[in-house]
Tab-separated table of C-alpha atoms in Angstrom:
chain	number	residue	atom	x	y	z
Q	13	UNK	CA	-19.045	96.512	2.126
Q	14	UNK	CA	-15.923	94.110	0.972
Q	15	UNK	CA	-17.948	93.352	-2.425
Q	16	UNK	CA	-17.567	96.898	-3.278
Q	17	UNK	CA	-13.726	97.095	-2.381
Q	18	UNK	CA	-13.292	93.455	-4.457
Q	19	UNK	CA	-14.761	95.535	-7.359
Q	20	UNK	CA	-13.195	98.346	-6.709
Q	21	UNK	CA	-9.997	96.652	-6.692
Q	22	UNK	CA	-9.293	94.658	-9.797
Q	23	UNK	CA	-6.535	92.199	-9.424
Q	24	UNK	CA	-3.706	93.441	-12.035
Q	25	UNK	CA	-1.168	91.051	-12.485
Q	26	UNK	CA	2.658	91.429	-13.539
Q	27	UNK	CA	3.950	87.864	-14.571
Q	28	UNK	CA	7.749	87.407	-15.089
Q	29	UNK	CA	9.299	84.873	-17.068
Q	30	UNK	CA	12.932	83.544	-17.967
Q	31	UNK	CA	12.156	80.964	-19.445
Q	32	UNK	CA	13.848	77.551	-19.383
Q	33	UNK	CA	17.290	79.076	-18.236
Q	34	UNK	CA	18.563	80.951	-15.072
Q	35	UNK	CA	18.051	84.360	-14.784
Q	36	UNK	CA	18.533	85.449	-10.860
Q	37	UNK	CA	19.599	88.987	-11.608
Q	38	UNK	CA	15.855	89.497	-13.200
Q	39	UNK	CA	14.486	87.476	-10.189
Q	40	UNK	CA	16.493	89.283	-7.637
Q	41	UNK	CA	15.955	92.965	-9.228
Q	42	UNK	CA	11.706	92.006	-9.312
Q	43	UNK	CA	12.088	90.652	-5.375
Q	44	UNK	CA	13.606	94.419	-4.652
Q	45	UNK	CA	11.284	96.326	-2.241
Q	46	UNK	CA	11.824	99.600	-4.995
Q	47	UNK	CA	10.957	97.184	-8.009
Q	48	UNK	CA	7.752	95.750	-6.198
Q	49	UNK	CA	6.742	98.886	-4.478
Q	50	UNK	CA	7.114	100.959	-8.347
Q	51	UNK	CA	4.647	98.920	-9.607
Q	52	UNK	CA	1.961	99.013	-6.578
Q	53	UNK	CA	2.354	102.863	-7.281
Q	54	UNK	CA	1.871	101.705	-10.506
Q	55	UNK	CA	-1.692	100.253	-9.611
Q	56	UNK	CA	-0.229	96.349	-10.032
Q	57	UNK	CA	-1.895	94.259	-7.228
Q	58	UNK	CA	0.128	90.840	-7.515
Q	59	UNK	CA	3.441	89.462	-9.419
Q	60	UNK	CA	3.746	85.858	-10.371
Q	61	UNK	CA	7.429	84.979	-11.149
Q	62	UNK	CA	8.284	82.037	-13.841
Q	63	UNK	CA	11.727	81.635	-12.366
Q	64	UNK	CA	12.847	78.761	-13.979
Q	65	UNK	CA	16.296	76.918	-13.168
Q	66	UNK	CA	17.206	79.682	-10.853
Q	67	UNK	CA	18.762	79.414	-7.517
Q	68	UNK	CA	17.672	82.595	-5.703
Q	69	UNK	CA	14.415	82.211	-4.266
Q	70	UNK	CA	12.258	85.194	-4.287
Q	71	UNK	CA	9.877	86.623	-0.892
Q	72	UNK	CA	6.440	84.933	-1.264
Q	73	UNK	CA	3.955	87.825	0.173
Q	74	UNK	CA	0.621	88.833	0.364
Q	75	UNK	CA	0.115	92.386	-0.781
Q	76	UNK	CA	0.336	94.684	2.198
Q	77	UNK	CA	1.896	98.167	2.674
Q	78	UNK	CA	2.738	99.374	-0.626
Q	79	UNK	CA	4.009	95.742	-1.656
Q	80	UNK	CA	2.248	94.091	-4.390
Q	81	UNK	CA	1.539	90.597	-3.902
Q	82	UNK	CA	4.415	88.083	-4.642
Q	83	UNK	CA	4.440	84.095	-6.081
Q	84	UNK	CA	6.278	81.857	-8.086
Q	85	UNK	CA	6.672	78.850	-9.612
Q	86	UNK	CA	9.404	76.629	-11.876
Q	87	UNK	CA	8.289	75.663	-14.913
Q	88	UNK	CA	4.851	75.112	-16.949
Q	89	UNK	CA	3.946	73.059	-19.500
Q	90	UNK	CA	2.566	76.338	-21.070
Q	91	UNK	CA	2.469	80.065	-20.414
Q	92	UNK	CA	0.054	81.050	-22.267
Q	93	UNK	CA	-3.278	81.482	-19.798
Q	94	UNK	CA	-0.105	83.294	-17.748
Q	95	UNK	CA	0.408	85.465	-20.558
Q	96	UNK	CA	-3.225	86.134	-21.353
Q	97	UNK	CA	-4.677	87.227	-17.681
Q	98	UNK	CA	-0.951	89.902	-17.020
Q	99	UNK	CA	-1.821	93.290	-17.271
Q	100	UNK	CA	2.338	93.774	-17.723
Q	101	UNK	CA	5.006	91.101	-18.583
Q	102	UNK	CA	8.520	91.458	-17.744
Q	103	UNK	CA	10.343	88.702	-19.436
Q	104	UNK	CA	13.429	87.331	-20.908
Q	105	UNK	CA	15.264	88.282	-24.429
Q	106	UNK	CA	13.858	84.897	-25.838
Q	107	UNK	CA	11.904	85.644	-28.978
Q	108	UNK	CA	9.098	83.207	-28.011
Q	109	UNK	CA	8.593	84.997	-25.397
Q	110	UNK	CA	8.971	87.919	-26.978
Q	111	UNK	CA	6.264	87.563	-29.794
Q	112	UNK	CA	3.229	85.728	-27.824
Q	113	UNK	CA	3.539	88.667	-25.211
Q	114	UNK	CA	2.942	91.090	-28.314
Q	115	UNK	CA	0.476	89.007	-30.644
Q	116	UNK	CA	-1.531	88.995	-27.557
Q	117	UNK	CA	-0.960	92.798	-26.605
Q	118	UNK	CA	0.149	92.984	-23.650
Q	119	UNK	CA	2.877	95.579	-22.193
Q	120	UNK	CA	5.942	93.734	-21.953
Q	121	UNK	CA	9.482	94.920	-20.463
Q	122	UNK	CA	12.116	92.676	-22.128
Q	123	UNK	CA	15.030	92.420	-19.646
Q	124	UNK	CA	18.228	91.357	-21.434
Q	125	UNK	CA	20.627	88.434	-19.462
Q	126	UNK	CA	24.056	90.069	-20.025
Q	127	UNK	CA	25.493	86.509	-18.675
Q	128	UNK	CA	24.614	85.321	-21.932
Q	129	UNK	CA	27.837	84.691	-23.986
Q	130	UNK	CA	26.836	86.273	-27.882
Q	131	UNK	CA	23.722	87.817	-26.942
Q	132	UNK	CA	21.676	88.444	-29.618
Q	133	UNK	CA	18.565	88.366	-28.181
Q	134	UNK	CA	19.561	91.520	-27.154
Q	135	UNK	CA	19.752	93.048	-30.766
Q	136	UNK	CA	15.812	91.838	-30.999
Q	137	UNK	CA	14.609	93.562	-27.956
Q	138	UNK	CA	16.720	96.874	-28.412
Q	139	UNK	CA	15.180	97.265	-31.988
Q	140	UNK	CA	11.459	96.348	-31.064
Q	141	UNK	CA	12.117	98.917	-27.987
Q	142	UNK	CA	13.537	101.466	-30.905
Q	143	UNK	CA	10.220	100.619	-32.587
Q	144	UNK	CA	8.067	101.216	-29.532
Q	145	UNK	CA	6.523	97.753	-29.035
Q	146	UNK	CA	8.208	97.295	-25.721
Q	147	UNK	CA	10.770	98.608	-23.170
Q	148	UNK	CA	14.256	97.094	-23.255
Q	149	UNK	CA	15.977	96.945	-19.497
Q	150	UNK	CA	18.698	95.048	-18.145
Q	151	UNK	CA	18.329	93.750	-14.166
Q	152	UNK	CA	19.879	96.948	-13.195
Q	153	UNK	CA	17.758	99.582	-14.781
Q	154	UNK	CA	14.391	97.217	-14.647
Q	155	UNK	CA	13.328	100.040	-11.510
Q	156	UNK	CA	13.942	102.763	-14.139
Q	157	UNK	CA	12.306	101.339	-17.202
Q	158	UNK	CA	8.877	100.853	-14.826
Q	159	UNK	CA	9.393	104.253	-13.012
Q	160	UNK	CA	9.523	105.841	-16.594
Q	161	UNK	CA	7.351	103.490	-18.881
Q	162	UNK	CA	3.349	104.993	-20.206
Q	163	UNK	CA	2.095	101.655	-21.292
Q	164	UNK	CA	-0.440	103.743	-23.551
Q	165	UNK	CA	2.247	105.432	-25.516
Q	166	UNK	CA	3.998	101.297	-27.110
Q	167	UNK	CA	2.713	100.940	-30.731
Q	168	UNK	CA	0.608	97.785	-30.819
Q	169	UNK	CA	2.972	95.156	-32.976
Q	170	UNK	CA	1.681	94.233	-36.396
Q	171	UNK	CA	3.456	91.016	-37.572
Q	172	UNK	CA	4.448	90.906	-40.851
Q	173	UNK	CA	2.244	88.722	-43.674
Q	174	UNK	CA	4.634	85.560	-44.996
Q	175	UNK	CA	2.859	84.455	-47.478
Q	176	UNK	CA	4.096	86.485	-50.129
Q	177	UNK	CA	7.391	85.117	-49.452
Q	178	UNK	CA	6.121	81.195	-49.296
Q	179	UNK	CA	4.452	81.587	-52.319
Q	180	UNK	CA	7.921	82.670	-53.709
Q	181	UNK	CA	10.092	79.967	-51.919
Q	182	UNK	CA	7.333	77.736	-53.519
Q	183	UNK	CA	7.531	78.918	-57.031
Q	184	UNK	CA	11.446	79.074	-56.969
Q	185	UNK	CA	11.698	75.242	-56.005
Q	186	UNK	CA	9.271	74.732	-59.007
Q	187	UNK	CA	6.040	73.808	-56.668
Q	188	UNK	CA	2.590	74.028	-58.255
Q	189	UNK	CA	0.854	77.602	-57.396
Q	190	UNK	CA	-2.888	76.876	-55.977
């Protein structure tokens, strides 16, 4: 009978990054027993947290009583196979970060560090939230932004063709057209 309830039960995972910085208020506000017990509602089984240079040190837990399961790490040499198996990323205002998370499709809930002297990662998130591709949060509204986000209604994010512009940066600095 457990092979049907490990069928049954597909492991959806929410993987949080900040990057190569410190971002303990998005740590602390995903460690919240409202933050982690939203998304179980939400049908998320486990959360992996990229937490970086941060200090505060988040509740490793198996999933149990309405609590998704919780683990983290420091750093990788690459996100990517992170990125690719999360069924929702919340992540940092980098634009990295940012950009795989959409080329690959994925739901992603960009919360913005106000710590950060002259954000303007924040511009970039608030306009591809305006847009649809993604919710925009800061740590304090994170609970909000899940409690209210449809993953089905973001607009899948087409990026833009460059070569129209190379081939013009080429032809203006007088390089051969092939």
């Amino acid at each position: 009978m457990g092979d049907i309830d490990d069928i049954t039960k597909e492991k959806r995972v929410v993987f949080v990054t900040v990057g190569t910085t410190s971002f303990d208020a998005l740590v602390r506000a995903v460690d919240t027993p409202e933050v982690k017990n939203e998304l179980f509602k939400k049908g998320y089984t486990d959360i992996l947290i990229q937490m970086g240079r941060g200090s505060y040190i988040p509740t490793k837990a198996s999933a149990e009583n309405g609590f998704p399961a919780l683990d983290y790490f420091t750093f990788s040499s690459s996100i990517a196979d992170y990125l690719k198996s999360a069924s929702l990323v919340i992540s940092h205002a980098g634009s990295g970060s940012i950009f795989e998370t959409l080329r690959l499709g994925k739901p992603l809930i960009v919360v913005v560090n106000e710590d950060l002297m002259d954000n303007h990662q924040s511009e970039l998130a608030e306009e591809l939230a305006e847009r649809k591709h993604l919710y925009c949060a800061r740590p304090q509204t994170l609970y909000k932004t899940i409690s209210d986000m449809d993953p089905g209604s973001l607009v899948p994010y087409q990026p833009g063709d460059a070569k129209p512009v190379a081939e013009l940066i080429y032809r203006y600095l007088g390089f051969p057209e092939d």
